[in-house]
mmCIF file of C-alpha atoms and ligand atoms in Angstrom:
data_model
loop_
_atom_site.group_PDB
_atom_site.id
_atom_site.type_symbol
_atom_site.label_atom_id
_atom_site.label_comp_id
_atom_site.label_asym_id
_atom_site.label_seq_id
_atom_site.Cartn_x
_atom_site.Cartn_y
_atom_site.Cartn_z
ATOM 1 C CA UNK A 1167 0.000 0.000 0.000
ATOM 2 C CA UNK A 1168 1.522 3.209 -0.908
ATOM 3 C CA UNK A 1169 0.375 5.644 2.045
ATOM 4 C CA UNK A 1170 2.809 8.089 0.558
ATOM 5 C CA UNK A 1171 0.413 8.572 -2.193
ATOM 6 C CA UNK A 1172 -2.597 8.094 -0.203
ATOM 7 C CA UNK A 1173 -1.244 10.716 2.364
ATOM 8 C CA UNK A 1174 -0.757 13.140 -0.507
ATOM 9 C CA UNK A 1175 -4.658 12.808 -1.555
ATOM 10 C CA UNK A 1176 -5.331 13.567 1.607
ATOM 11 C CA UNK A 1177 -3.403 16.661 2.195
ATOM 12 C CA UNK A 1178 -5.223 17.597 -1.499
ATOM 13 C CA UNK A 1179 -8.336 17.225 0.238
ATOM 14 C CA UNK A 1180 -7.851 18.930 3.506
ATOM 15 C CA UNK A 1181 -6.560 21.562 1.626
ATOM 16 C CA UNK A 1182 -9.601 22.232 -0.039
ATOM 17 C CA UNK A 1183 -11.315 21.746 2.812
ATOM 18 C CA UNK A 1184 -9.003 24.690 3.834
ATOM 19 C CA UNK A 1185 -10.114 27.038 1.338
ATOM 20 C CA UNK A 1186 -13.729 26.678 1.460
ATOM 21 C CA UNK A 1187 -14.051 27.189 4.940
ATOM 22 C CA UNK A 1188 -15.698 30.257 5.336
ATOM 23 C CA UNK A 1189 -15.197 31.381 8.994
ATOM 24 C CA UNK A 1190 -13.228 30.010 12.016
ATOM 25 C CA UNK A 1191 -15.626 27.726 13.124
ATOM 26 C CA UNK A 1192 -15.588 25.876 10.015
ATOM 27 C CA UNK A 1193 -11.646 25.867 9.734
ATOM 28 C CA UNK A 1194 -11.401 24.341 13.331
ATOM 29 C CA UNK A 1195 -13.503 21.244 12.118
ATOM 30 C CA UNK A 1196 -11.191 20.716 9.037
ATOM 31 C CA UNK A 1197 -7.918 20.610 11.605
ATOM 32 C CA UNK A 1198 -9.712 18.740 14.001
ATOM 33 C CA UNK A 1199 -10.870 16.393 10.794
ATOM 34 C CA UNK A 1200 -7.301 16.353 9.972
ATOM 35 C CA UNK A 1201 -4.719 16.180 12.984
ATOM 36 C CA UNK A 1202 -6.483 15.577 16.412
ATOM 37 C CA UNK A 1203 -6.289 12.343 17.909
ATOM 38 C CA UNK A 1204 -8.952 10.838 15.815
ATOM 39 C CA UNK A 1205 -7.934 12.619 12.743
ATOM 40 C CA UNK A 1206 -6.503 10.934 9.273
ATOM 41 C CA UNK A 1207 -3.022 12.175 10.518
ATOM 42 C CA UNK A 1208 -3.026 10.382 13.635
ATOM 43 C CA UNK A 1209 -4.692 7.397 11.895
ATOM 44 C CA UNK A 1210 -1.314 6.830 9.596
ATOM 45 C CA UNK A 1211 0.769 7.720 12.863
ATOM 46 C CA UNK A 1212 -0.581 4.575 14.353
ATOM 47 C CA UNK A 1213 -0.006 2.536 11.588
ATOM 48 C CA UNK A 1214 3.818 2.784 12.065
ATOM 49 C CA UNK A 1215 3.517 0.150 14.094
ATOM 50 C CA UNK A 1216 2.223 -2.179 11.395
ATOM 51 C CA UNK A 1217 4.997 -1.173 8.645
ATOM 52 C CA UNK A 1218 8.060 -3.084 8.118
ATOM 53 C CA UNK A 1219 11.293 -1.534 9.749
ATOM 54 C CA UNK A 1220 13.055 0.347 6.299
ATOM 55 C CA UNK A 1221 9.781 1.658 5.286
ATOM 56 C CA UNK A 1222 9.038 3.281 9.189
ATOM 57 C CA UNK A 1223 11.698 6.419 8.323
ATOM 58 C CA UNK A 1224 9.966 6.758 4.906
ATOM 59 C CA UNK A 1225 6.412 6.901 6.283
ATOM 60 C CA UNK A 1226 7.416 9.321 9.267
ATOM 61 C CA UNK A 1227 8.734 11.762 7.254
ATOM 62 C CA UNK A 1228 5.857 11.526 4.671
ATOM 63 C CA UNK A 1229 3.443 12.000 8.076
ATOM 64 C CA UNK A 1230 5.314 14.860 9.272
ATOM 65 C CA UNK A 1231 5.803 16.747 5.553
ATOM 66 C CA UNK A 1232 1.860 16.103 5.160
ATOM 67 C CA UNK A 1233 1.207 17.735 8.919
ATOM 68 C CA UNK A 1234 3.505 20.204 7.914
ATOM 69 C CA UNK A 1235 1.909 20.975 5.145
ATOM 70 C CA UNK A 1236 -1.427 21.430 6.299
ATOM 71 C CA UNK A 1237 -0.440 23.341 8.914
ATOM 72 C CA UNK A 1238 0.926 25.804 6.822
ATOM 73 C CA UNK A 1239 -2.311 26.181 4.952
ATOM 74 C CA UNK A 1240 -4.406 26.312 8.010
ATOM 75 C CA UNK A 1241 -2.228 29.366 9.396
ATOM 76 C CA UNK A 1242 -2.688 31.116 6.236
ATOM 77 C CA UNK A 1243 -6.322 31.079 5.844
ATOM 78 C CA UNK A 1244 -6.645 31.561 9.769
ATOM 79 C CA UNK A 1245 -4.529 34.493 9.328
ATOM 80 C CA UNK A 1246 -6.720 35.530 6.055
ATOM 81 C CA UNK A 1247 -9.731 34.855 8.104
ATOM 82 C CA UNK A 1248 -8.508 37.252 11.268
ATOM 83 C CA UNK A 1249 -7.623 40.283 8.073
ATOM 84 C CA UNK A 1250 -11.237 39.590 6.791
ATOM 85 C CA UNK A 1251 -13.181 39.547 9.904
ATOM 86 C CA UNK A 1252 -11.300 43.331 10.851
ATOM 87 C CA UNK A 1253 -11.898 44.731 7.425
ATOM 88 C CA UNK A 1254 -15.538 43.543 8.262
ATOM 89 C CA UNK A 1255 -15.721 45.397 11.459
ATOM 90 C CA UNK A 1256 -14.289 48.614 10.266
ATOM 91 C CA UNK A 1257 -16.659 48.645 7.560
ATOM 92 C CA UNK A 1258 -19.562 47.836 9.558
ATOM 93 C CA UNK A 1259 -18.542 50.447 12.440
ATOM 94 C CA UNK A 1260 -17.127 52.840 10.528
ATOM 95 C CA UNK A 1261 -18.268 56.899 11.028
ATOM 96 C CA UNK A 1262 -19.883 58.840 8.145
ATOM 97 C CA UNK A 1263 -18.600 61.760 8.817
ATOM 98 C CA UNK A 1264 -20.346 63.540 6.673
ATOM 99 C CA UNK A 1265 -23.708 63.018 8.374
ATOM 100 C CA UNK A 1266 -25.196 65.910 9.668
ATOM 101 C CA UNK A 1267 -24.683 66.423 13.309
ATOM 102 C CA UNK A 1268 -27.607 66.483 15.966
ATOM 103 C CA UNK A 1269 -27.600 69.931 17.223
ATOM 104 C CA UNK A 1270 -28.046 69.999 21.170
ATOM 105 C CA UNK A 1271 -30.127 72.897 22.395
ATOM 106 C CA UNK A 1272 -27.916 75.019 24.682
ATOM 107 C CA UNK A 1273 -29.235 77.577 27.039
ATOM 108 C CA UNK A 1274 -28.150 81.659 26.577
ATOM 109 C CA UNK A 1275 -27.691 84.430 28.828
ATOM 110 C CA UNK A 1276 -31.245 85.953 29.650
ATOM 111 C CA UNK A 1277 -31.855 89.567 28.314
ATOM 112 C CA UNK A 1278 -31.682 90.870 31.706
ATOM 113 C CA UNK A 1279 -28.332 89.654 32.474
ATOM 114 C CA UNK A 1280 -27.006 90.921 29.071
ATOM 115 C CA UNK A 1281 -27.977 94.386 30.157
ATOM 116 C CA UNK A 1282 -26.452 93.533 33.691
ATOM 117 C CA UNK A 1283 -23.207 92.556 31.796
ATOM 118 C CA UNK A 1284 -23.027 95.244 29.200
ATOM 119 C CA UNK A 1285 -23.253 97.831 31.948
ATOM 120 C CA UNK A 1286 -20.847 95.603 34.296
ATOM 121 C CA UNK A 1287 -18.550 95.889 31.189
ATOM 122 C CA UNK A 1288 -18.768 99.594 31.061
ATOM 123 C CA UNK A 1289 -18.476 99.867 34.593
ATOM 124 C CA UNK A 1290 -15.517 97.911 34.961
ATOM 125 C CA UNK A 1291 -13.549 99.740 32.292
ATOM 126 C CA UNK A 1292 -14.160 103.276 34.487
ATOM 127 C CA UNK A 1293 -12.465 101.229 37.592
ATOM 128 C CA UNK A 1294 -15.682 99.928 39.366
ATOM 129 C CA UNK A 1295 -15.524 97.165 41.539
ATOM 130 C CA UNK A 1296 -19.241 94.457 41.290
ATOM 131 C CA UNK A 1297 -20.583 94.299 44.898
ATOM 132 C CA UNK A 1298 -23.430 92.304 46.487
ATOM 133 C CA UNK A 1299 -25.715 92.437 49.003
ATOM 134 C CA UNK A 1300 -28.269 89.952 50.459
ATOM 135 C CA UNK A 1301 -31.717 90.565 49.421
ATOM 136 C CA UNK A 1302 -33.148 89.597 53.260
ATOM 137 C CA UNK A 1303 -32.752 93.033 54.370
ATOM 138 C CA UNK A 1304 -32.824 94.626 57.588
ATOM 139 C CA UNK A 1305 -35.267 97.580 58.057
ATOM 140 C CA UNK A 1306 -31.848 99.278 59.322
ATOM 141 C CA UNK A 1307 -29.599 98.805 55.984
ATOM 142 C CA UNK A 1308 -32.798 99.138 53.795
ATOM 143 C CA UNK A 1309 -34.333 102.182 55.190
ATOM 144 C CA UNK A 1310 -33.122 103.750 58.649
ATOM 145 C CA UNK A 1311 -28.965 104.373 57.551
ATOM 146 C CA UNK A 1312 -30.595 105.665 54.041
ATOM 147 C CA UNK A 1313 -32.111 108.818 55.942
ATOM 148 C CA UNK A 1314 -35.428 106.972 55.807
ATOM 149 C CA UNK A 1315 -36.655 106.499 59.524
ATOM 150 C CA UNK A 1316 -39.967 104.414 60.480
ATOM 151 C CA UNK A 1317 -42.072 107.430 60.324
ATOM 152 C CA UNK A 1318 -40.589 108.680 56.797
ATOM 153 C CA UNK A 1319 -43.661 109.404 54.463
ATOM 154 C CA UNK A 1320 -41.233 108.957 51.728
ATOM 155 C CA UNK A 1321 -41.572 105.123 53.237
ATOM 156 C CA UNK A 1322 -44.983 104.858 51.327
ATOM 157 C CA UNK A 1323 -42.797 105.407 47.826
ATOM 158 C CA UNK A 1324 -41.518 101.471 48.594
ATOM 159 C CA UNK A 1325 -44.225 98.928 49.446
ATOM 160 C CA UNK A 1326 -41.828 96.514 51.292
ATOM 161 C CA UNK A 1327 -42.445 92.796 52.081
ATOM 162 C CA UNK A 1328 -41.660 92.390 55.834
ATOM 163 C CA UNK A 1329 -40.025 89.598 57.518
ATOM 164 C CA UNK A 1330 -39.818 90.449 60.860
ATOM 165 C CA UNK A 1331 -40.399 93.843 61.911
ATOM 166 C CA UNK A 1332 -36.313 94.413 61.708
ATOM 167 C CA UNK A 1333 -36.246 92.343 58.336
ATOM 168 C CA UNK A 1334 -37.469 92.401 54.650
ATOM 169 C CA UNK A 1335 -37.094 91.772 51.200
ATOM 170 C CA UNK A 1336 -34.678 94.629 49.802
ATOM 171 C CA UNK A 1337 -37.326 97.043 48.081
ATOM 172 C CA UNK A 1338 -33.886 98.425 46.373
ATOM 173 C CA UNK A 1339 -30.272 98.172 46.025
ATOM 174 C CA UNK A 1340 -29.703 100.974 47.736
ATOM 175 C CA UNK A 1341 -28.536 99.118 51.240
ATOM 176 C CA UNK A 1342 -25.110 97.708 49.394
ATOM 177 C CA UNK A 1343 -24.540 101.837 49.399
ATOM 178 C CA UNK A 1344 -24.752 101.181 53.849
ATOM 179 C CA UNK A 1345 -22.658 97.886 53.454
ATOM 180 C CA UNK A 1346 -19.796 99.302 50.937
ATOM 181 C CA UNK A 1347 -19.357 102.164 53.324
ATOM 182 C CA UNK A 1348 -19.358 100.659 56.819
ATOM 183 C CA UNK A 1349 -16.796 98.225 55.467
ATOM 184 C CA UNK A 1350 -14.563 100.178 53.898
ATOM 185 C CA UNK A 1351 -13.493 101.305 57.403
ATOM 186 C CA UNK A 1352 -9.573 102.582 55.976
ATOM 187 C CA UNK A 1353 -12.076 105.036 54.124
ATOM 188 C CA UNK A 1354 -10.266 104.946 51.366
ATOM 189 C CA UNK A 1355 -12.333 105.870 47.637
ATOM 190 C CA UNK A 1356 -15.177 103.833 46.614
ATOM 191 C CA UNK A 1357 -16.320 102.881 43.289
ATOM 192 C CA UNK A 1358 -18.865 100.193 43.263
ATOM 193 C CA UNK A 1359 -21.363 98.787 40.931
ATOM 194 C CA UNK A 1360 -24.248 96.214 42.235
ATOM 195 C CA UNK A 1361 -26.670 94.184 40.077
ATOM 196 C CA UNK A 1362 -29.528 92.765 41.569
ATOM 197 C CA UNK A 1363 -33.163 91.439 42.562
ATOM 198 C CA UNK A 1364 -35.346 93.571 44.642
ATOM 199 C CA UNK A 1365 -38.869 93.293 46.149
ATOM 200 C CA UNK A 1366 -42.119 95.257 46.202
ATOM 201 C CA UNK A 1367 -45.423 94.618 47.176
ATOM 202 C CA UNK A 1368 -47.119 95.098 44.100
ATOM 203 C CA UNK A 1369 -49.693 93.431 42.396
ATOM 204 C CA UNK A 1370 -48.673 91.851 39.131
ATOM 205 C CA UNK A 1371 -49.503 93.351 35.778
ATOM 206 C CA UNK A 1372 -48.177 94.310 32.259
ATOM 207 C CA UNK A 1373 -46.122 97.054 34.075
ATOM 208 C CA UNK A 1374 -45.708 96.519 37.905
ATOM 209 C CA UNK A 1375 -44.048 93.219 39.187
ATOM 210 C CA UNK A 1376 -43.630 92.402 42.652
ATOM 211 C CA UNK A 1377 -40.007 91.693 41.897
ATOM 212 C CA UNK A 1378 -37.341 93.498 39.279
ATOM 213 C CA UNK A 1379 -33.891 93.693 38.879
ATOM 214 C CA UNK A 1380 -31.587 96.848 39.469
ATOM 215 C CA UNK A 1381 -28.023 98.262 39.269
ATOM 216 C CA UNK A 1382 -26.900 100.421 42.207
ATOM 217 C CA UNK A 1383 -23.801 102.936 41.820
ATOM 218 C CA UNK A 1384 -22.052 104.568 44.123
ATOM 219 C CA UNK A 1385 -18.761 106.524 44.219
ATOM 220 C CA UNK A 1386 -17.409 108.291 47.305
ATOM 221 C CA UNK A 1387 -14.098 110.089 47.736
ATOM 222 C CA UNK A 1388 -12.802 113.670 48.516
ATOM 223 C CA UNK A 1389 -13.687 115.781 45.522
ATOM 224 C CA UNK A 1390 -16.787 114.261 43.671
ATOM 225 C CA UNK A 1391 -19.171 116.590 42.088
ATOM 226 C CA UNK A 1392 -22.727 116.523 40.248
ATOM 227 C CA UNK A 1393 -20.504 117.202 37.110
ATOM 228 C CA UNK A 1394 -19.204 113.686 37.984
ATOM 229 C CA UNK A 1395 -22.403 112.025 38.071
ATOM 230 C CA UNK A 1396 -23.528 113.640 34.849
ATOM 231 C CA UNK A 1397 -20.563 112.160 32.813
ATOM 232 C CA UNK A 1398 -20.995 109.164 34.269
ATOM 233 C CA UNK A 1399 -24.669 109.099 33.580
ATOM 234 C CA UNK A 1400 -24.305 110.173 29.834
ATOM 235 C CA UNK A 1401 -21.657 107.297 29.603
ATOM 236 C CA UNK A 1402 -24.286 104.803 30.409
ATOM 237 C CA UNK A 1403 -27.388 106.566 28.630
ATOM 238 C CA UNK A 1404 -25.127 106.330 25.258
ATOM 239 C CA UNK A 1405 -24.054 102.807 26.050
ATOM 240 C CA UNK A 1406 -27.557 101.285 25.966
ATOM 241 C CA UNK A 1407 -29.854 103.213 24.080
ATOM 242 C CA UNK A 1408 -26.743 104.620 21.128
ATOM 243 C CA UNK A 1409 -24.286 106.650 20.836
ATOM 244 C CA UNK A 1410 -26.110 110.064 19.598
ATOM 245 C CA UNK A 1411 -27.847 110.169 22.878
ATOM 246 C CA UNK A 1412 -28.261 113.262 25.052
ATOM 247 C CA UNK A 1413 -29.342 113.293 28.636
ATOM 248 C CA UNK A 1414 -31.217 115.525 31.010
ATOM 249 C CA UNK A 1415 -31.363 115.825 34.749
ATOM 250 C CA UNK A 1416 -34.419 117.117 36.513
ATOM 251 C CA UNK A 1417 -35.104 117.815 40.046
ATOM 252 C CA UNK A 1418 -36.500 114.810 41.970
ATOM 253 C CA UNK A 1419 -36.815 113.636 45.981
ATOM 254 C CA UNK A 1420 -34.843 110.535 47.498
ATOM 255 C CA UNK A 1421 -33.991 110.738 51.289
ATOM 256 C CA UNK A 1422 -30.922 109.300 50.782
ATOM 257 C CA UNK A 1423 -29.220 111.771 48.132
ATOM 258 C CA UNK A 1424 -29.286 115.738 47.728
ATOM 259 C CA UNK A 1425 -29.550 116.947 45.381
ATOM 260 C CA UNK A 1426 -31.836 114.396 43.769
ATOM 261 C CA UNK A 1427 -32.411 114.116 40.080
ATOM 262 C CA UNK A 1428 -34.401 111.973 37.768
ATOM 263 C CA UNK A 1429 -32.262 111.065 34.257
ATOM 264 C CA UNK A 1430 -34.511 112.036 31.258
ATOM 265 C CA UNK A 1431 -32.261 110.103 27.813
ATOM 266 C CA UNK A 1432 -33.257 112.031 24.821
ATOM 267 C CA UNK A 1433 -35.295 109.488 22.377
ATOM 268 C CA UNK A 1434 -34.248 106.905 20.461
ATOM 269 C CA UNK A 1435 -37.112 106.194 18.427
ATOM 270 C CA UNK A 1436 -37.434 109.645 17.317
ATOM 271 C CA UNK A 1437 -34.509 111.529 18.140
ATOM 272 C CA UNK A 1438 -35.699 114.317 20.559
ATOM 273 C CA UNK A 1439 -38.297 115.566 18.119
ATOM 274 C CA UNK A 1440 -41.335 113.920 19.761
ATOM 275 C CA UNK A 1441 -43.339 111.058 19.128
ATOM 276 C CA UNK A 1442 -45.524 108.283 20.699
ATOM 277 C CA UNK A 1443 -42.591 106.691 22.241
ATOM 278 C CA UNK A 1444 -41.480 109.830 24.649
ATOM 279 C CA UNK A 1445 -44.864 110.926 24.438
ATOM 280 C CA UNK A 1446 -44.041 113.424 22.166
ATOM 281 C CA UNK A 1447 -41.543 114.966 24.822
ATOM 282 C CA UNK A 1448 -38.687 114.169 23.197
ATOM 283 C CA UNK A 1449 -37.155 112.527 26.771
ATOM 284 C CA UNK A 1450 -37.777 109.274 28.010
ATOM 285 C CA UNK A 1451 -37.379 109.090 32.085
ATOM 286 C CA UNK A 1452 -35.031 106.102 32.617
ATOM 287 C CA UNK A 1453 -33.429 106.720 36.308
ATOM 288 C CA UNK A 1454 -32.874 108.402 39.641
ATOM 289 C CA UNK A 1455 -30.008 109.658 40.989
ATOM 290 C CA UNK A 1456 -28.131 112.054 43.068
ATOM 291 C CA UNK A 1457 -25.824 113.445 45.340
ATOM 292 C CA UNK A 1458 -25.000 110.995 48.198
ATOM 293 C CA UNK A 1459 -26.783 112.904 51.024
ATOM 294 C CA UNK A 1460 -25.227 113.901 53.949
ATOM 295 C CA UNK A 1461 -27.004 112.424 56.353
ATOM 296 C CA UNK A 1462 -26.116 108.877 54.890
ATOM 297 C CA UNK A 1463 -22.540 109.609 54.685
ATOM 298 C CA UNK A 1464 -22.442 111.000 59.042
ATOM 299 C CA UNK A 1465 -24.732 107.690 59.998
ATOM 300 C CA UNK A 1466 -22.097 105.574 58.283
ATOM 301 C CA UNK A 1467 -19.322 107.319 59.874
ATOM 302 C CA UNK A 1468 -17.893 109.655 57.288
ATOM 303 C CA UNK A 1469 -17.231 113.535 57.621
ATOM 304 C CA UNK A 1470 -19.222 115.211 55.036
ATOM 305 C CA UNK A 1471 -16.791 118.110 55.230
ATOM 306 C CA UNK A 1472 -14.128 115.980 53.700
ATOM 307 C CA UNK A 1473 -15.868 113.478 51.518
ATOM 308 C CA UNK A 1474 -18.674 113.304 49.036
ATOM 309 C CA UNK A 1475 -19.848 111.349 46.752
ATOM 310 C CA UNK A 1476 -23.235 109.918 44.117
ATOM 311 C CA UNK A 1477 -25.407 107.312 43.632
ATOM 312 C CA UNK A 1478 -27.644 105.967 40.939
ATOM 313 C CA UNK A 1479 -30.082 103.267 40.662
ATOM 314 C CA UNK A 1480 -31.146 102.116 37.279
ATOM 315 C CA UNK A 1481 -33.622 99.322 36.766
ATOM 316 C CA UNK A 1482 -32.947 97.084 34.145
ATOM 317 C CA UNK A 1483 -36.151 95.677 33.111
ATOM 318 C CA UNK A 1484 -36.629 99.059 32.628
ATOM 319 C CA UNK A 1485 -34.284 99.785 30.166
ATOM 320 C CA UNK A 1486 -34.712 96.159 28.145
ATOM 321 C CA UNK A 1487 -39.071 97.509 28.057
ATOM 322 C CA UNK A 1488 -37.725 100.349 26.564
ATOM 323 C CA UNK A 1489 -34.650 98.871 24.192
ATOM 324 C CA UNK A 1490 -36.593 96.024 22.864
ATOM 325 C CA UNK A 1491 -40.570 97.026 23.006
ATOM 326 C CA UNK A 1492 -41.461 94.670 25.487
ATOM 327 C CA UNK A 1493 -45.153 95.283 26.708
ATOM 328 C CA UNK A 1494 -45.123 93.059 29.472
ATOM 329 C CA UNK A 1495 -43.038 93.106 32.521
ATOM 330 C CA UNK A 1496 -44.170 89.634 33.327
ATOM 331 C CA UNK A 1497 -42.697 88.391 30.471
ATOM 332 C CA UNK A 1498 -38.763 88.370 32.006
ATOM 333 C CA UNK A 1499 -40.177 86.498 35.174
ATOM 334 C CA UNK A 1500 -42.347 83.277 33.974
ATOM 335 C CA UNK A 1501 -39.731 82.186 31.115
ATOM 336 C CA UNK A 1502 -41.837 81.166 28.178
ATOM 337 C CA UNK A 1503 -38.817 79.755 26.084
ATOM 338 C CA UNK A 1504 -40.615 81.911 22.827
ATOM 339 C CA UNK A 1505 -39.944 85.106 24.502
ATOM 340 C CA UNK A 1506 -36.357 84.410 26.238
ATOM 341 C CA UNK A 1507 -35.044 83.052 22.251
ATOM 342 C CA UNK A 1508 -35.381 86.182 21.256
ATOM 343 C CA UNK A 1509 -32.746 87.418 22.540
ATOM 344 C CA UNK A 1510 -30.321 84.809 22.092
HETATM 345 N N1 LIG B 1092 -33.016 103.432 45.291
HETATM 346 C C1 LIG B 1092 -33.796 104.257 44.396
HETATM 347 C C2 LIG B 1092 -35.027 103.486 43.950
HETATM 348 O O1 LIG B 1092 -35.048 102.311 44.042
HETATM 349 C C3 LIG B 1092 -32.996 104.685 43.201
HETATM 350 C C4 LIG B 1092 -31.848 105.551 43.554
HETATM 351 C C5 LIG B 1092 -30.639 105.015 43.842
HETATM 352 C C6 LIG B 1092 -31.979 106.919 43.582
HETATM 353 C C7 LIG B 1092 -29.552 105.803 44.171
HETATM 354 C C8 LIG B 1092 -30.923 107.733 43.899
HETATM 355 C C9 LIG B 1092 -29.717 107.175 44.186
HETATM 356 O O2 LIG B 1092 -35.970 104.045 43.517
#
């Protein structure tokens, strides 16, 4: 019997086998067909035994060349297998990317803190510092140290949410003015800025809200004047309703500054010659202001001889009703997305 030969058909055949299998699995059958212990290789191993002495070398070898052999092919097409099932994967995970991308919907900065940081920005760049005060006032910071004492008439201008008989809800910014000075006890100049919320008991409608949002300034040193204050206030008038702007101060009341003016900006809609939007004035009334008064400078401890000093308050739903038409004060409060978009 030739098993050379028969060895060789063999090999032919598992080699084939080889090729057509089609994944891993199938190749693992084939060498498990072909060399494990019950294979056709194995089978001719034990039939060494049977064959005369001379022809043992010549069978071994042709065992071993025919494992060879197929172990050469089986590493190939594993190794082709391995390249295939990559290319498959990269293929089947691979990124198109030029697929549009899913936008995600990102917040913005609401209107009113875009006026807060315009004006911050302006601030800032004349060497103002941002303060902050707590809106839980006391009746003390909020009213009594701001030449406003419990029987004040000018009380009534500032329906206030009480706490506590000592504590409310700030009905203005005013009481940083109280903090900034008691703590600058050195006494050296201040020049302060503060955004924030305040309080009043109002009832809610297109153009009273219980709360709104204002900016308090306040500068104090030796040698400030109203001429100060007007700069200043021109500064700001040009910054958020244009450039061309013009102001005017007229006579007003606030216990805690004197002399106390209210800021007429000329209008921007028309351009100072009149029409519906100043009520064919020409001026639109956008703040209050003032020298800071004496009396609020002595009960914090400073010598009105040697310093002086103004404040402003400006509220900034205010000046976003007026910028960008908005008939409804409500509107910046119960954040219907439609409205707050607009201004993104
Ligand atoms: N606090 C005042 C108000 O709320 C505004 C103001 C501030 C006026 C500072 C003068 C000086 O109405």
């Amino acid at each position: 019997m030739d098993y050379g030969k028969e060895l060789m058909q063999h090999l032919t055949e598992a080699k084939q086998a080889i090729e057509k299998a089609g994944d891993n699995k199938s190749l693992q059958k084939v060498k498990n067909d072909y060399i494990s212990k019950n294979g056709i290789i194995s089978k001719y191993m034990r039939k060494m035994r049977d064959v005369p002495k001379d022809e043992k070398k010549l069978l071994g070898k042709a065992v071993n060349d025919a494992r060879e052999a197929f172990m050469k092919a089986y590493s190939k097409k594993q190794e082709a297998l391995r390249k295939e099932e990559i290319e498959r994967k990269l293929s089947e995970e691979a990124v198109d990317v030029t697929l549009p991308g899913k936008k995600l919907d990102t917040g913005h900065v609401h209107v009113l803190n875009q006026i807060i940081d315009e004006l911050t920005e302006l601030f800032i760049g004349l060497g103002y510092t941002v303060e902050e005060g707590p809106e839980i006032e006391t009746d003390e910071y909020n009213f009594e140290m701001l030449n406003l004492p419990k029987t004040h008439p000018a009380r009534d201008m500032q329906d206030t949410f009480y706490i506590t008989e000592e504590t409310l809800l700030r009905t203005h910014t005013s009481p940083v003015q109280i903090r900034t000075l008691l703590k600058n006890t050195m006494k050296k100049p201040i020049k302060i800025i503060c955004p924030g919320k305040v309080y009043r008991r109002d009832d809610d409608d297109q153009t009273h809200s219980h709360q709104f949002t204002q900016i308090e300034g306040l500068v104090v040193d030796e040698k400030t004047s109203l001429s100060d204050l007007k700069g200043t206030l021109l500064l700001m008038a040009r910054k958020m309703f244009g450039e061309e702007r013009q102001i005017r101060l007229r006579p007003s009341y606030f216990p805690f500054t004197e002399p106390s003016v209210e800021v007429d900006v000329s209008c921007y809609k028309c351009g100072g010659k009149g029409c519906s939007m100043c009520k064919h004035t020409g001026w639109i009334e956008v703040l209050g202001a003032g020298m800071v008064n004496n009396a609020v400078l002595e009960a914090a401890g400073y010598d009105p001889e040697n310093y002086q000093g103004f404040a402003f308050g400006v509220g900034i739903e205010r000046i976003a009703i007026l910028r960008y038409g908005i008939d409804d004060i409500r509107s910046f409060f119960t954040n219907d997305l439609r409205f707050n978009r607009q201004f993104r």
